[in-house]
Short mmCIF file of C-alpha atoms and ligand atoms in Angstrom, two decimals:
data_model
loop_
_atom_site.label_atom_id
_atom_site.label_comp_id
_atom_site.label_asym_id
_atom_site.label_seq_id
_atom_site.Cartn_x
_atom_site.Cartn_y
_atom_site.Cartn_z
CA MET D 1 -76.96 -12.69 -35.95
CA LYS D 2 -78.04 -9.66 -34.15
CA ARG D 3 -75.55 -8.39 -31.91
CA THR D 4 -75.94 -8.68 -28.24
CA LYS D 5 -74.15 -5.92 -26.27
CA VAL D 6 -71.59 -7.69 -23.66
CA ILE D 7 -73.29 -6.08 -20.60
CA ASP D 8 -76.16 -8.22 -21.64
CA ALA D 9 -74.10 -11.05 -22.92
CA LEU D 10 -72.84 -11.25 -19.40
CA LYS D 11 -76.10 -11.28 -17.69
CA CYS D 12 -77.39 -14.02 -20.14
CA THR D 13 -77.59 -17.59 -18.76
CA ASN D 14 -79.30 -18.91 -21.65
CA PHE D 15 -76.19 -21.47 -22.22
CA GLY D 16 -75.98 -23.55 -25.62
CA SER D 17 -77.55 -21.06 -27.35
CA ASP D 18 -76.01 -19.04 -30.44
CA ILE D 19 -74.69 -15.37 -29.61
CA CYS D 20 -73.20 -12.60 -31.64
CA VAL D 21 -70.69 -9.82 -29.77
CA LYS D 22 -68.80 -7.14 -31.19
CA GLY D 23 -66.08 -5.25 -29.51
CA TRP D 24 -62.40 -4.39 -28.84
CA VAL D 25 -59.56 -6.82 -27.87
CA ARG D 26 -58.41 -5.95 -24.35
CA SER D 27 -56.15 -8.77 -24.19
CA LYS D 28 -55.31 -12.22 -25.98
CA ARG D 29 -53.48 -15.26 -24.47
CA GLY D 30 -53.19 -18.94 -25.50
CA SER D 31 -52.10 -22.15 -24.31
CA LYS D 32 -52.02 -25.60 -25.75
CA GLY D 33 -54.08 -24.40 -29.28
CA ILE D 34 -56.93 -22.91 -27.31
CA PHE D 35 -56.70 -18.75 -27.32
CA PHE D 36 -58.64 -16.80 -24.87
CA ILE D 37 -59.85 -13.23 -25.60
CA ALA D 38 -61.01 -10.55 -23.14
CA LEU D 39 -63.74 -8.44 -25.34
CA ASN D 40 -65.05 -5.12 -24.50
CA ASP D 41 -67.37 -3.00 -26.06
CA GLY D 42 -67.92 -0.16 -23.46
CA SER D 43 -71.03 -1.00 -22.36
CA THR D 44 -69.67 -2.31 -19.15
CA ILE D 45 -66.31 -2.44 -17.25
CA LYS D 46 -66.28 -6.28 -17.26
CA ASN D 47 -65.16 -7.98 -20.75
CA VAL D 48 -66.69 -11.18 -21.75
CA GLN D 49 -64.08 -14.05 -22.66
CA ILE D 50 -64.03 -15.82 -25.89
CA VAL D 51 -62.55 -18.95 -26.40
CA GLY D 52 -61.30 -20.66 -29.31
CA ASP D 53 -59.60 -23.68 -30.95
CA GLU D 54 -56.97 -22.22 -33.23
CA ALA D 55 -57.46 -25.69 -35.41
CA ASN D 56 -60.78 -24.07 -36.41
CA PHE D 57 -59.66 -20.65 -37.59
CA PRO D 58 -57.37 -19.58 -40.63
CA GLU D 59 -53.87 -19.04 -39.17
CA GLU D 60 -54.19 -15.17 -40.49
CA THR D 61 -57.20 -14.49 -38.53
CA VAL D 62 -55.62 -15.81 -35.38
CA LYS D 63 -52.67 -13.52 -35.78
CA ARG D 64 -54.71 -10.85 -36.31
CA ILE D 65 -56.58 -10.97 -32.93
CA THR D 66 -54.32 -8.25 -31.60
CA THR D 67 -54.80 -6.05 -28.91
CA GLY D 68 -57.20 -3.19 -29.86
CA ALA D 69 -58.51 -5.04 -32.75
CA CYS D 70 -62.18 -4.85 -33.45
CA LEU D 71 -64.00 -8.26 -33.85
CA CYS D 72 -67.30 -9.45 -34.39
CA VAL D 73 -67.39 -12.61 -32.78
CA GLU D 74 -70.37 -15.62 -33.22
CA GLY D 75 -70.56 -18.51 -31.11
CA LYS D 76 -72.13 -20.79 -28.00
CA LEU D 77 -72.86 -18.92 -24.97
CA VAL D 78 -71.32 -21.57 -22.18
CA GLU D 79 -71.35 -21.65 -18.72
CA SER D 80 -67.74 -20.60 -17.82
CA PRO D 81 -65.38 -22.96 -15.56
CA ALA D 82 -63.26 -20.05 -14.65
CA ALA D 83 -63.42 -18.15 -11.42
CA GLY D 84 -65.00 -14.55 -11.48
CA GLN D 85 -67.39 -14.91 -14.74
CA ALA D 86 -70.53 -16.86 -15.20
CA SER D 87 -70.26 -17.39 -18.71
CA GLU D 88 -67.96 -17.26 -21.61
CA ILE D 89 -68.46 -17.62 -25.42
CA GLN D 90 -67.32 -20.46 -27.40
CA ALA D 91 -66.36 -18.79 -30.63
CA THR D 92 -67.55 -20.42 -33.96
CA ALA D 93 -66.63 -17.69 -36.36
CA ILE D 94 -64.65 -14.64 -35.74
CA GLU D 95 -64.17 -11.75 -38.28
CA ILE D 96 -61.78 -8.84 -38.07
CA LEU D 97 -63.66 -5.74 -38.35
CA GLY D 98 -60.58 -3.61 -37.80
CA ASP D 99 -57.00 -4.36 -37.65
CA CYS D 100 -54.70 -2.96 -34.99
CA ASP D 101 -51.19 -3.08 -35.53
CA ASN D 102 -48.26 -3.20 -32.35
CA THR D 103 -48.11 0.91 -32.87
CA TYR D 104 -51.19 1.30 -30.98
CA PRO D 105 -50.48 3.44 -28.36
CA LEU D 106 -52.51 1.78 -25.21
CA GLN D 107 -50.65 -1.66 -25.54
CA LYS D 108 -48.66 -1.28 -22.29
CA LYS D 109 -50.34 -1.30 -18.95
CA GLY D 110 -50.06 1.17 -16.41
CA ALA D 111 -49.55 4.19 -18.60
CA SER D 112 -49.44 7.51 -16.58
CA TRP D 113 -52.18 9.79 -16.57
CA GLU D 114 -49.72 12.66 -18.31
CA TYR D 115 -49.30 10.13 -21.24
CA LEU D 116 -53.10 9.10 -21.47
CA ARG D 117 -53.72 12.93 -21.74
CA THR D 118 -51.62 12.87 -24.87
CA VAL D 119 -53.69 10.08 -26.27
CA ALA D 120 -57.17 11.70 -25.22
CA HIS D 121 -58.50 10.39 -28.60
CA LEU D 122 -58.15 6.91 -27.49
CA ARG D 123 -58.02 6.98 -23.63
CA PRO D 124 -61.76 6.25 -23.73
CA ARG D 125 -60.95 2.70 -24.60
CA THR D 126 -58.94 2.22 -21.28
CA ASN D 127 -61.00 0.70 -18.21
CA THR D 128 -60.42 3.70 -16.02
CA PHE D 129 -61.80 6.44 -18.49
CA GLY D 130 -64.46 3.76 -19.80
CA ALA D 131 -65.70 3.73 -15.94
CA ILE D 132 -65.25 7.61 -15.52
CA LEU D 133 -67.21 8.27 -18.76
CA ARG D 134 -69.90 5.87 -17.88
CA ILE D 135 -70.10 7.60 -14.48
CA ARG D 136 -69.74 11.05 -15.99
CA HIS D 137 -73.20 10.12 -18.03
CA ASN D 138 -74.97 8.41 -14.76
CA MET D 139 -74.39 11.85 -13.13
CA ALA D 140 -75.82 14.20 -15.98
CA MET D 141 -78.79 11.63 -15.47
CA ALA D 142 -79.04 12.15 -11.92
CA ILE D 143 -78.99 15.81 -12.30
CA HIS D 144 -81.71 16.17 -14.77
CA THR D 145 -83.80 13.27 -13.12
CA TYR D 146 -83.45 15.18 -9.50
CA PHE D 147 -84.69 18.54 -11.02
CA HIS D 148 -87.18 17.45 -13.19
CA GLU D 149 -88.61 15.26 -10.19
CA HIS D 150 -88.54 18.32 -7.99
CA GLY D 151 -90.39 20.53 -10.37
CA TYR D 152 -87.66 22.53 -11.68
CA PHE D 153 -87.86 23.52 -15.35
CA TYR D 154 -84.77 22.98 -17.79
CA PHE D 155 -84.14 26.76 -18.97
CA HIS D 156 -81.74 27.57 -21.82
CA THR D 157 -79.22 30.28 -21.30
CA PRO D 158 -77.11 31.58 -24.22
CA LEU D 159 -73.15 30.81 -24.46
CA ILE D 160 -72.22 33.96 -26.65
CA THR D 161 -73.18 36.89 -24.29
CA ALA D 162 -72.21 40.51 -24.04
CA SER D 163 -72.52 40.71 -20.30
CA ASP D 164 -69.73 39.29 -17.62
CA CYS D 165 -71.96 37.52 -14.91
CA GLU D 166 -68.79 37.16 -12.48
CA GLY D 167 -67.35 40.57 -13.12
CA ALA D 168 -63.87 39.10 -13.26
CA GLY D 169 -63.14 39.58 -16.87
CA ASN D 170 -61.97 36.18 -17.51
CA MET D 171 -63.95 35.95 -20.95
CA PHE D 172 -63.12 34.42 -24.41
CA GLN D 173 -64.20 36.89 -27.14
CA VAL D 174 -66.30 36.00 -29.63
CA THR D 175 -65.58 37.95 -33.02
CA THR D 176 -65.74 37.51 -37.09
CA LYS D 177 -63.66 40.62 -37.22
CA ASN D 178 -60.35 40.69 -39.04
CA LEU D 179 -57.85 40.99 -36.34
CA TYR D 180 -55.25 42.59 -38.11
CA ASP D 181 -57.54 45.30 -39.31
CA LEU D 182 -59.39 46.41 -36.08
CA LYS D 183 -61.44 50.00 -36.07
CA LYS D 184 -60.80 52.09 -33.02
CA ASP D 185 -62.00 55.25 -31.91
CA GLU D 186 -59.73 58.42 -30.46
CA GLN D 187 -59.12 56.51 -27.12
CA GLY D 188 -57.62 53.70 -28.94
CA LYS D 189 -60.76 51.80 -28.00
CA ILE D 190 -62.07 48.86 -30.54
CA ILE D 191 -65.24 49.94 -32.65
CA TYR D 192 -67.33 46.62 -32.78
CA ASP D 193 -70.33 48.18 -34.75
CA ASP D 194 -69.34 46.48 -37.79
CA ASP D 195 -68.54 42.95 -35.98
CA PHE D 196 -71.27 40.20 -36.16
CA PHE D 197 -73.31 41.11 -33.18
CA GLY D 198 -72.27 44.86 -33.39
CA GLU D 199 -71.07 44.85 -30.12
CA GLN D 200 -68.26 42.91 -28.30
CA THR D 201 -69.35 39.58 -27.01
CA SER D 202 -67.83 36.74 -25.50
CA LEU D 203 -68.46 32.94 -24.50
CA THR D 204 -70.29 33.20 -21.17
CA VAL D 205 -68.66 32.31 -17.69
CA SER D 206 -72.34 31.54 -16.19
CA GLY D 207 -75.79 31.47 -17.08
CA GLN D 208 -77.15 33.01 -13.83
CA LEU D 209 -78.05 36.00 -14.62
CA GLU D 210 -80.29 34.78 -17.46
CA GLY D 211 -81.38 31.83 -14.88
CA GLU D 212 -82.50 34.54 -12.70
CA LEU D 213 -85.00 35.82 -15.55
CA GLY D 214 -86.06 32.07 -15.73
CA ALA D 215 -86.79 31.77 -11.66
CA THR D 216 -88.47 34.99 -11.52
CA ALA D 217 -91.08 34.02 -14.11
CA LEU D 218 -91.41 29.73 -13.93
CA GLY D 219 -90.41 29.98 -10.20
CA ALA D 220 -87.81 27.32 -10.39
CA ILE D 221 -85.29 26.43 -13.40
CA TYR D 222 -81.94 24.88 -13.71
CA THR D 223 -79.53 25.31 -16.53
CA PHE D 224 -77.03 22.46 -17.63
CA GLY D 225 -74.31 23.55 -19.92
CA PRO D 226 -70.98 24.57 -20.76
CA THR D 227 -69.00 27.58 -19.47
CA PHE D 228 -65.68 29.07 -20.55
CA ARG D 229 -63.20 31.03 -18.37
CA ALA D 230 -59.92 32.51 -19.68
CA GLU D 231 -58.03 32.27 -16.08
CA ASN D 232 -54.60 31.30 -16.58
CA SER D 233 -54.84 28.76 -13.47
CA ASN D 234 -52.94 25.78 -14.18
CA THR D 235 -54.33 23.76 -11.42
CA PRO D 236 -55.73 20.35 -10.97
CA ARG D 237 -59.24 21.68 -10.23
CA HIS D 238 -59.54 24.32 -13.12
CA LEU D 239 -60.70 23.81 -16.66
CA ALA D 240 -60.77 26.92 -19.33
CA GLU D 241 -64.09 24.97 -20.57
CA PHE D 242 -66.11 23.16 -18.14
CA TRP D 243 -69.70 22.12 -17.67
CA MET D 244 -71.97 24.11 -15.05
CA ILE D 245 -75.36 23.11 -13.55
CA GLU D 246 -77.18 26.38 -12.02
CA PRO D 247 -80.29 26.06 -10.17
CA GLU D 248 -82.15 29.46 -9.63
CA VAL D 249 -85.07 29.37 -7.36
CA ALA D 250 -87.69 32.08 -6.49
CA PHE D 251 -88.77 32.78 -2.87
CA LEU D 252 -85.86 30.78 -1.65
CA ASP D 253 -83.86 32.01 1.37
CA GLN D 254 -80.55 31.44 2.97
CA GLU D 255 -81.35 27.95 4.99
CA GLU D 256 -83.27 26.76 1.89
CA LEU D 257 -80.57 27.04 -0.44
CA MET D 258 -78.26 25.33 1.99
CA ASP D 259 -80.97 22.51 2.32
CA LEU D 260 -81.21 22.35 -1.47
CA GLU D 261 -77.20 22.49 -1.95
CA GLU D 262 -77.06 19.44 0.67
CA ASP D 263 -79.88 17.50 -0.55
CA PHE D 264 -78.98 17.88 -4.60
CA ILE D 265 -75.32 16.63 -3.87
CA LYS D 266 -76.36 13.71 -1.60
CA TYR D 267 -78.85 12.83 -4.53
CA CYS D 268 -76.39 12.78 -7.16
CA VAL D 269 -73.88 10.66 -4.70
CA ARG D 270 -76.68 8.06 -3.93
CA TRP D 271 -77.38 7.74 -7.49
CA ALA D 272 -73.63 6.86 -8.56
CA LEU D 273 -73.70 4.19 -5.85
CA GLU D 274 -77.05 2.67 -6.98
CA ASN D 275 -76.43 2.85 -10.57
CA CYS D 276 -72.54 2.90 -11.17
CA LYS D 277 -71.63 -0.12 -8.94
CA ASP D 278 -69.49 -2.06 -11.10
CA ASP D 279 -67.27 0.92 -12.17
CA LEU D 280 -67.19 2.32 -8.86
CA GLU D 281 -65.86 -0.76 -7.32
CA PHE D 282 -63.31 -0.69 -10.09
CA LEU D 283 -62.11 2.49 -9.11
CA ASN D 284 -62.05 1.86 -5.39
CA LYS D 285 -59.81 -0.95 -6.27
CA MET D 286 -57.41 0.70 -8.80
CA ILE D 287 -57.62 4.31 -8.00
CA ASP D 288 -58.53 5.04 -4.45
CA LYS D 289 -59.02 2.38 -1.53
CA THR D 290 -61.09 5.00 0.18
CA LEU D 291 -63.38 5.89 -2.64
CA LEU D 292 -66.70 4.02 -1.42
CA GLU D 293 -66.27 4.68 2.12
CA ARG D 294 -66.13 8.47 1.30
CA LEU D 295 -69.12 8.43 -0.57
CA GLU D 296 -71.07 6.34 1.47
CA GLY D 297 -70.23 8.65 4.33
CA THR D 298 -71.21 11.74 2.23
CA VAL D 299 -74.78 10.40 1.89
CA LYS D 300 -74.93 9.74 5.46
CA SER D 301 -73.46 12.87 7.17
CA ASP D 302 -74.94 16.12 7.72
CA PHE D 303 -72.95 18.76 6.22
CA VAL D 304 -71.68 21.59 8.75
CA ARG D 305 -72.99 24.77 8.00
CA LEU D 306 -70.99 28.05 9.42
CA THR D 307 -70.19 31.34 8.41
CA TYR D 308 -66.81 32.55 6.50
CA THR D 309 -65.96 34.55 9.99
CA GLU D 310 -66.38 31.56 12.17
CA GLY D 311 -64.32 29.63 9.54
CA ILE D 312 -61.39 32.27 9.98
CA ASN D 313 -61.56 32.04 13.54
CA ILE D 314 -60.60 28.32 13.36
CA LEU D 315 -58.21 28.79 10.83
CA GLN D 316 -56.62 31.42 13.10
CA GLU D 317 -56.97 28.96 16.17
CA ALA D 318 -55.21 26.38 13.95
CA ILE D 319 -52.34 28.79 13.12
CA LYS D 320 -51.92 29.45 16.90
CA ASN D 321 -51.64 25.56 17.51
CA GLY D 322 -48.69 25.28 14.97
CA LYS D 323 -50.46 24.49 11.65
CA LYS D 324 -49.01 26.40 8.48
CA PHE D 325 -50.49 27.45 5.44
CA GLU D 326 -48.53 28.86 2.44
CA PHE D 327 -51.33 31.71 2.14
CA PRO D 328 -52.51 34.08 4.65
CA CYS D 329 -56.12 33.83 5.92
CA ASN D 330 -57.26 37.05 7.83
CA TRP D 331 -60.63 38.31 7.72
CA GLY D 332 -61.17 39.48 4.27
CA ASP D 333 -59.10 37.13 2.62
CA ASP D 334 -60.09 34.90 0.22
CA LEU D 335 -59.70 31.24 1.18
CA ALA D 336 -57.44 29.26 -0.88
CA SER D 337 -57.77 25.88 -1.38
CA GLU D 338 -55.31 24.71 1.67
CA HIS D 339 -57.81 26.61 3.84
CA GLU D 340 -61.04 25.21 2.21
CA ARG D 341 -59.30 21.64 2.67
CA TYR D 342 -57.85 21.99 6.48
CA LEU D 343 -61.68 22.95 7.49
CA VAL D 344 -63.10 20.14 5.40
CA GLU D 345 -60.41 16.96 5.66
CA GLU D 346 -59.01 17.86 9.20
CA HIS D 347 -61.00 20.12 11.34
CA PHE D 348 -64.75 19.16 10.66
CA LYS D 349 -63.85 15.76 8.44
CA LYS D 350 -67.11 16.34 6.62
CA PRO D 351 -68.57 18.71 4.14
CA VAL D 352 -69.02 22.48 4.90
CA ILE D 353 -71.43 24.92 3.88
CA MET D 354 -69.91 28.41 4.29
CA THR D 355 -71.79 31.49 3.92
CA ASP D 356 -71.68 35.23 4.56
CA TYR D 357 -68.31 36.03 2.83
CA PRO D 358 -67.02 39.59 2.79
CA THR D 359 -68.33 41.62 0.44
CA ALA D 360 -65.38 42.47 -1.36
CA ILE D 361 -64.08 39.03 -2.47
CA LYS D 362 -67.71 38.10 -3.78
CA SER D 363 -70.10 39.02 -6.78
CA PHE D 364 -72.17 42.20 -7.04
CA TYR D 365 -75.26 40.40 -7.17
CA MET D 366 -75.06 38.80 -3.63
CA LYS D 367 -77.75 39.95 -0.77
CA GLN D 368 -76.15 41.92 1.43
CA ASN D 369 -76.34 41.16 5.13
CA PRO D 370 -77.59 44.13 7.52
CA ALA D 371 -75.01 46.38 8.85
CA THR D 372 -73.93 47.17 12.30
CA PRO D 373 -73.19 50.78 13.57
CA GLU D 374 -69.55 49.85 13.94
CA GLY D 375 -69.22 48.92 10.09
CA GLY D 376 -69.68 45.03 10.78
CA SER D 377 -72.55 43.19 9.51
CA VAL D 378 -74.95 40.40 11.05
CA GLY D 379 -75.42 37.29 9.14
CA TYR D 380 -76.48 33.34 9.45
CA LYS D 381 -77.90 32.91 12.88
CA GLY D 382 -77.11 36.31 14.21
CA CYS D 383 -73.23 35.74 13.48
CA VAL D 384 -71.46 39.12 13.66
CA ALA D 385 -68.89 39.75 11.47
CA PRO D 386 -66.16 42.60 11.37
CA GLY D 387 -67.16 43.83 7.78
CA PRO D 388 -69.63 44.03 5.25
CA THR D 389 -70.89 40.59 4.04
CA MET D 390 -73.02 38.86 1.67
CA GLN D 391 -75.18 35.58 1.79
CA GLY D 392 -72.90 34.02 -0.52
CA THR D 393 -73.11 30.13 0.14
CA ASP D 394 -70.68 28.09 -1.18
CA VAL D 395 -70.08 24.34 -0.35
CA LEU D 396 -66.54 23.18 0.54
CA PHE D 397 -65.67 19.13 -0.35
CA PRO D 398 -62.98 16.83 0.89
CA SER D 399 -60.11 16.60 -1.49
CA ILE D 400 -61.76 18.95 -4.15
CA GLY D 401 -62.38 22.56 -2.01
CA GLU D 402 -64.87 24.41 -3.67
CA ILE D 403 -67.58 22.49 -5.41
CA ILE D 404 -70.39 24.55 -5.35
CA GLY D 405 -70.51 28.49 -5.28
CA GLY D 406 -74.11 30.13 -4.89
CA SER D 407 -75.59 32.75 -3.05
CA VAL D 408 -79.00 34.41 -2.00
CA ARG D 409 -79.43 37.36 -4.63
CA GLU D 410 -79.97 41.12 -3.64
CA GLU D 411 -83.52 41.65 -4.57
CA SER D 412 -83.63 45.35 -3.60
CA TYR D 413 -83.22 47.60 -6.61
CA ASP D 414 -81.59 50.17 -4.36
CA LYS D 415 -79.03 48.16 -2.36
CA LEU D 416 -78.03 46.55 -5.68
CA MET D 417 -77.60 49.66 -7.67
CA ALA D 418 -75.58 51.17 -4.95
CA GLU D 419 -73.49 48.45 -4.87
CA ILE D 420 -73.09 48.43 -8.56
CA GLU D 421 -71.96 51.96 -8.34
CA ARG D 422 -69.49 51.37 -5.48
CA ARG D 423 -67.69 48.93 -7.51
CA GLN D 424 -67.95 51.49 -11.03
CA MET D 425 -69.47 48.91 -13.01
CA ASP D 426 -70.55 49.39 -16.73
CA MET D 427 -74.35 48.38 -16.60
CA THR D 428 -75.21 49.07 -20.12
CA HIS D 429 -75.17 45.62 -20.99
CA LEU D 430 -77.26 44.53 -18.14
CA TRP D 431 -80.19 46.98 -18.08
CA TRP D 432 -82.44 43.78 -18.65
CA TYR D 433 -81.20 42.37 -15.20
CA LEU D 434 -81.97 45.34 -13.39
CA ASP D 435 -85.49 45.04 -14.77
CA THR D 436 -85.91 42.11 -12.48
CA ARG D 437 -85.49 44.31 -9.55
CA LYS D 438 -87.68 47.10 -10.73
CA TYR D 439 -90.92 44.72 -11.92
CA GLY D 440 -92.06 42.85 -9.29
CA SER D 441 -88.70 41.83 -7.63
CA CYS D 442 -88.64 38.62 -5.41
CA PRO D 443 -86.60 37.05 -3.00
CA HIS D 444 -84.44 34.31 -4.73
CA ALA D 445 -81.25 32.18 -4.63
CA GLY D 446 -79.49 29.86 -6.76
CA PHE D 447 -75.86 28.03 -7.01
CA GLY D 448 -73.75 26.90 -9.69
CA LEU D 449 -72.05 23.23 -9.30
CA GLY D 450 -68.88 22.52 -11.46
CA PHE D 451 -69.97 19.12 -13.17
CA GLU D 452 -66.20 18.15 -13.42
CA ARG D 453 -65.33 18.74 -9.86
CA LEU D 454 -68.41 16.66 -9.01
CA ILE D 455 -67.21 13.78 -11.24
CA LEU D 456 -63.59 14.23 -9.25
CA PHE D 457 -65.32 13.60 -6.11
CA VAL D 458 -67.56 10.51 -7.34
CA THR D 459 -64.43 8.87 -9.42
CA GLY D 460 -61.51 9.56 -6.75
CA MET D 461 -59.59 11.29 -9.55
CA GLN D 462 -57.12 13.69 -8.55
CA ASN D 463 -56.93 15.71 -11.74
CA ILE D 464 -59.73 17.45 -13.80
CA ARG D 465 -58.15 16.88 -16.88
CA ASP D 466 -59.11 13.28 -16.37
CA VAL D 467 -62.75 13.57 -15.63
CA ILE D 468 -63.95 15.14 -19.05
CA PRO D 469 -62.93 13.79 -22.48
CA PHE D 470 -61.21 16.27 -24.09
CA PRO D 471 -59.92 18.67 -21.60
CA ARG D 472 -59.25 22.61 -22.55
CA THR D 473 -56.54 24.23 -20.56
CA PRO D 474 -54.14 26.95 -21.03
CA LYS D 475 -51.90 25.92 -23.98
CA ASN D 476 -54.14 23.02 -24.86
CA ALA D 477 -56.98 22.84 -27.33
CA GLU D 478 -56.23 19.47 -29.05
CA PHE D 479 -58.66 16.84 -30.09
O1 4AD O 501 -68.39 30.14 -7.75
P1 4AD O 501 -68.48 30.49 -9.36
O2 4AD O 501 -67.89 31.21 -10.04
O3 4AD O 501 -69.86 30.80 -9.35
C1 4AD O 501 -70.91 31.14 -10.53
O4 4AD O 501 -70.47 31.28 -11.67
C2 4AD O 501 -71.99 31.58 -9.92
N1 4AD O 501 -72.83 32.54 -11.30
C3 4AD O 501 -73.03 30.38 -9.75
C4 4AD O 501 -74.17 30.99 -9.67
O5 4AD O 501 -74.56 31.19 -8.36
N2 4AD O 501 -75.30 30.26 -10.45
O6 4AD O 501 -68.43 28.92 -9.99
C5 4AD O 501 -69.16 27.86 -9.57
C6 4AD O 501 -68.73 26.63 -9.75
C7 4AD O 501 -67.50 26.41 -8.46
O7 4AD O 501 -68.03 26.32 -7.45
C8 4AD O 501 -66.65 25.18 -9.25
O8 4AD O 501 -67.04 24.06 -8.87
C9 4AD O 501 -67.16 25.33 -10.39
O9 4AD O 501 -68.00 26.26 -10.89
N3 4AD O 501 -65.96 26.06 -11.09
C10 4AD O 501 -64.89 25.54 -12.16
N4 4AD O 501 -64.71 24.31 -12.62
C11 4AD O 501 -63.58 23.92 -13.46
N5 4AD O 501 -62.72 24.75 -13.82
C12 4AD O 501 -63.22 26.02 -13.18
N6 4AD O 501 -62.28 26.96 -14.21
C13 4AD O 501 -64.26 26.14 -12.60
N7 4AD O 501 -64.63 27.91 -12.18
C14 4AD O 501 -65.51 27.46 -11.38
MG1 MG O 502 -66.82 30.65 -6.42
#
């Protein structure tokens, strides 16, 4: 008999008809010679109930129906007398496809997140991880659909690169060289001419620079791929391998960039509300009772737009009124997560788009704001900053902090070169990037959304290690 997925079986009202389902046993209980199996095949958070009379099955078969075992069940679909389910299956034949003995690591309910990370090969079979992974899939579909519907082209940027987009030096090297036998020059620097690519290469930290090449040809592109960062940050929000979405758009200005960031995130959250109802309701019940309310609030609210300088003033005011932060937040300091979260969760109580960051804490490619004679600069809506600023435009979210990092790009060759020289950057590997500013340069802007940070927000989970199937973090590359 042809298999019916559990999600379809549960919708079926064709009572009395024969049906075949396959899946894994979530639980089995029995009373008075009747057994009840909760069977799940991953197609939905919901289980289908299998009912059987022990007398109709070999004793050996009934014994082998254990938590985690894989079954093929044939039977009749009937209306269920039990509350909470419309139908159930009265089993006529049960085949054990895969036995599961009592060493199965997922037998106990209520295992800790830490424990589940040690069994990441099996945790997708739990209710919570099943829900998260279905939502993760749906968010990927939302992203592709959003950009496709808005006329963006999916542009594939390389994962192996000779350039460091963010200039932070947090890159994983890619080499086929024998590490015990490296050729070095007189200064002790490694010579790469006999390495696979003939030069030093790494895994990319961002597809942005190549994305800009796409945008200045196709008008509007987006990337969606893995990125790699060898930063030794053991936090609930950092992974060494994460997925990033990077739209890049020609002729987009600062206000339009903010519009895009806001519209895009709201679209994704709305998609989740519309397409992941069962999974979100489960997470709302089991993980975070305010999840649905927060997601609905995000879709309805207007994000606050303010400059870094205005943000610092609010934080300084809070300190004056007795608020204590662990890290300093004077003008020029990089905002810590506690500062971002204060602004979003306590002060404004909604998402914030922050723009015009000090030049010294941002990347070289961002558009520079015009300078004042006193050494300051003028930015968004005429806001005056005490020092040089750039049109870096990040989105800060409740419980996450920075979810998007973006900017308007510096399109002037001379200004960009001056900044590169000021930073004493080695541009030998980026000559092609500078060509965009030499040949038909155009105003353009874009951003990077950390996919796992979006999933954290949409699921209400607390640790980024629990929203990707197999997390990569310092000292952990298992599975
Ligand atoms: O702010 P970031 O470093 O920006 C860029 O890489 C730009 N080139 C993007 C662009 O403008 N095209 O990273 C962008 C986002 C962050 O806001 C955060 O959501 C996520 O990527 N992110 C990380 N997510 C998980 N683990 C990490 N280690 C992350 N680092 C950044
Ligand atoms: Mg950033």
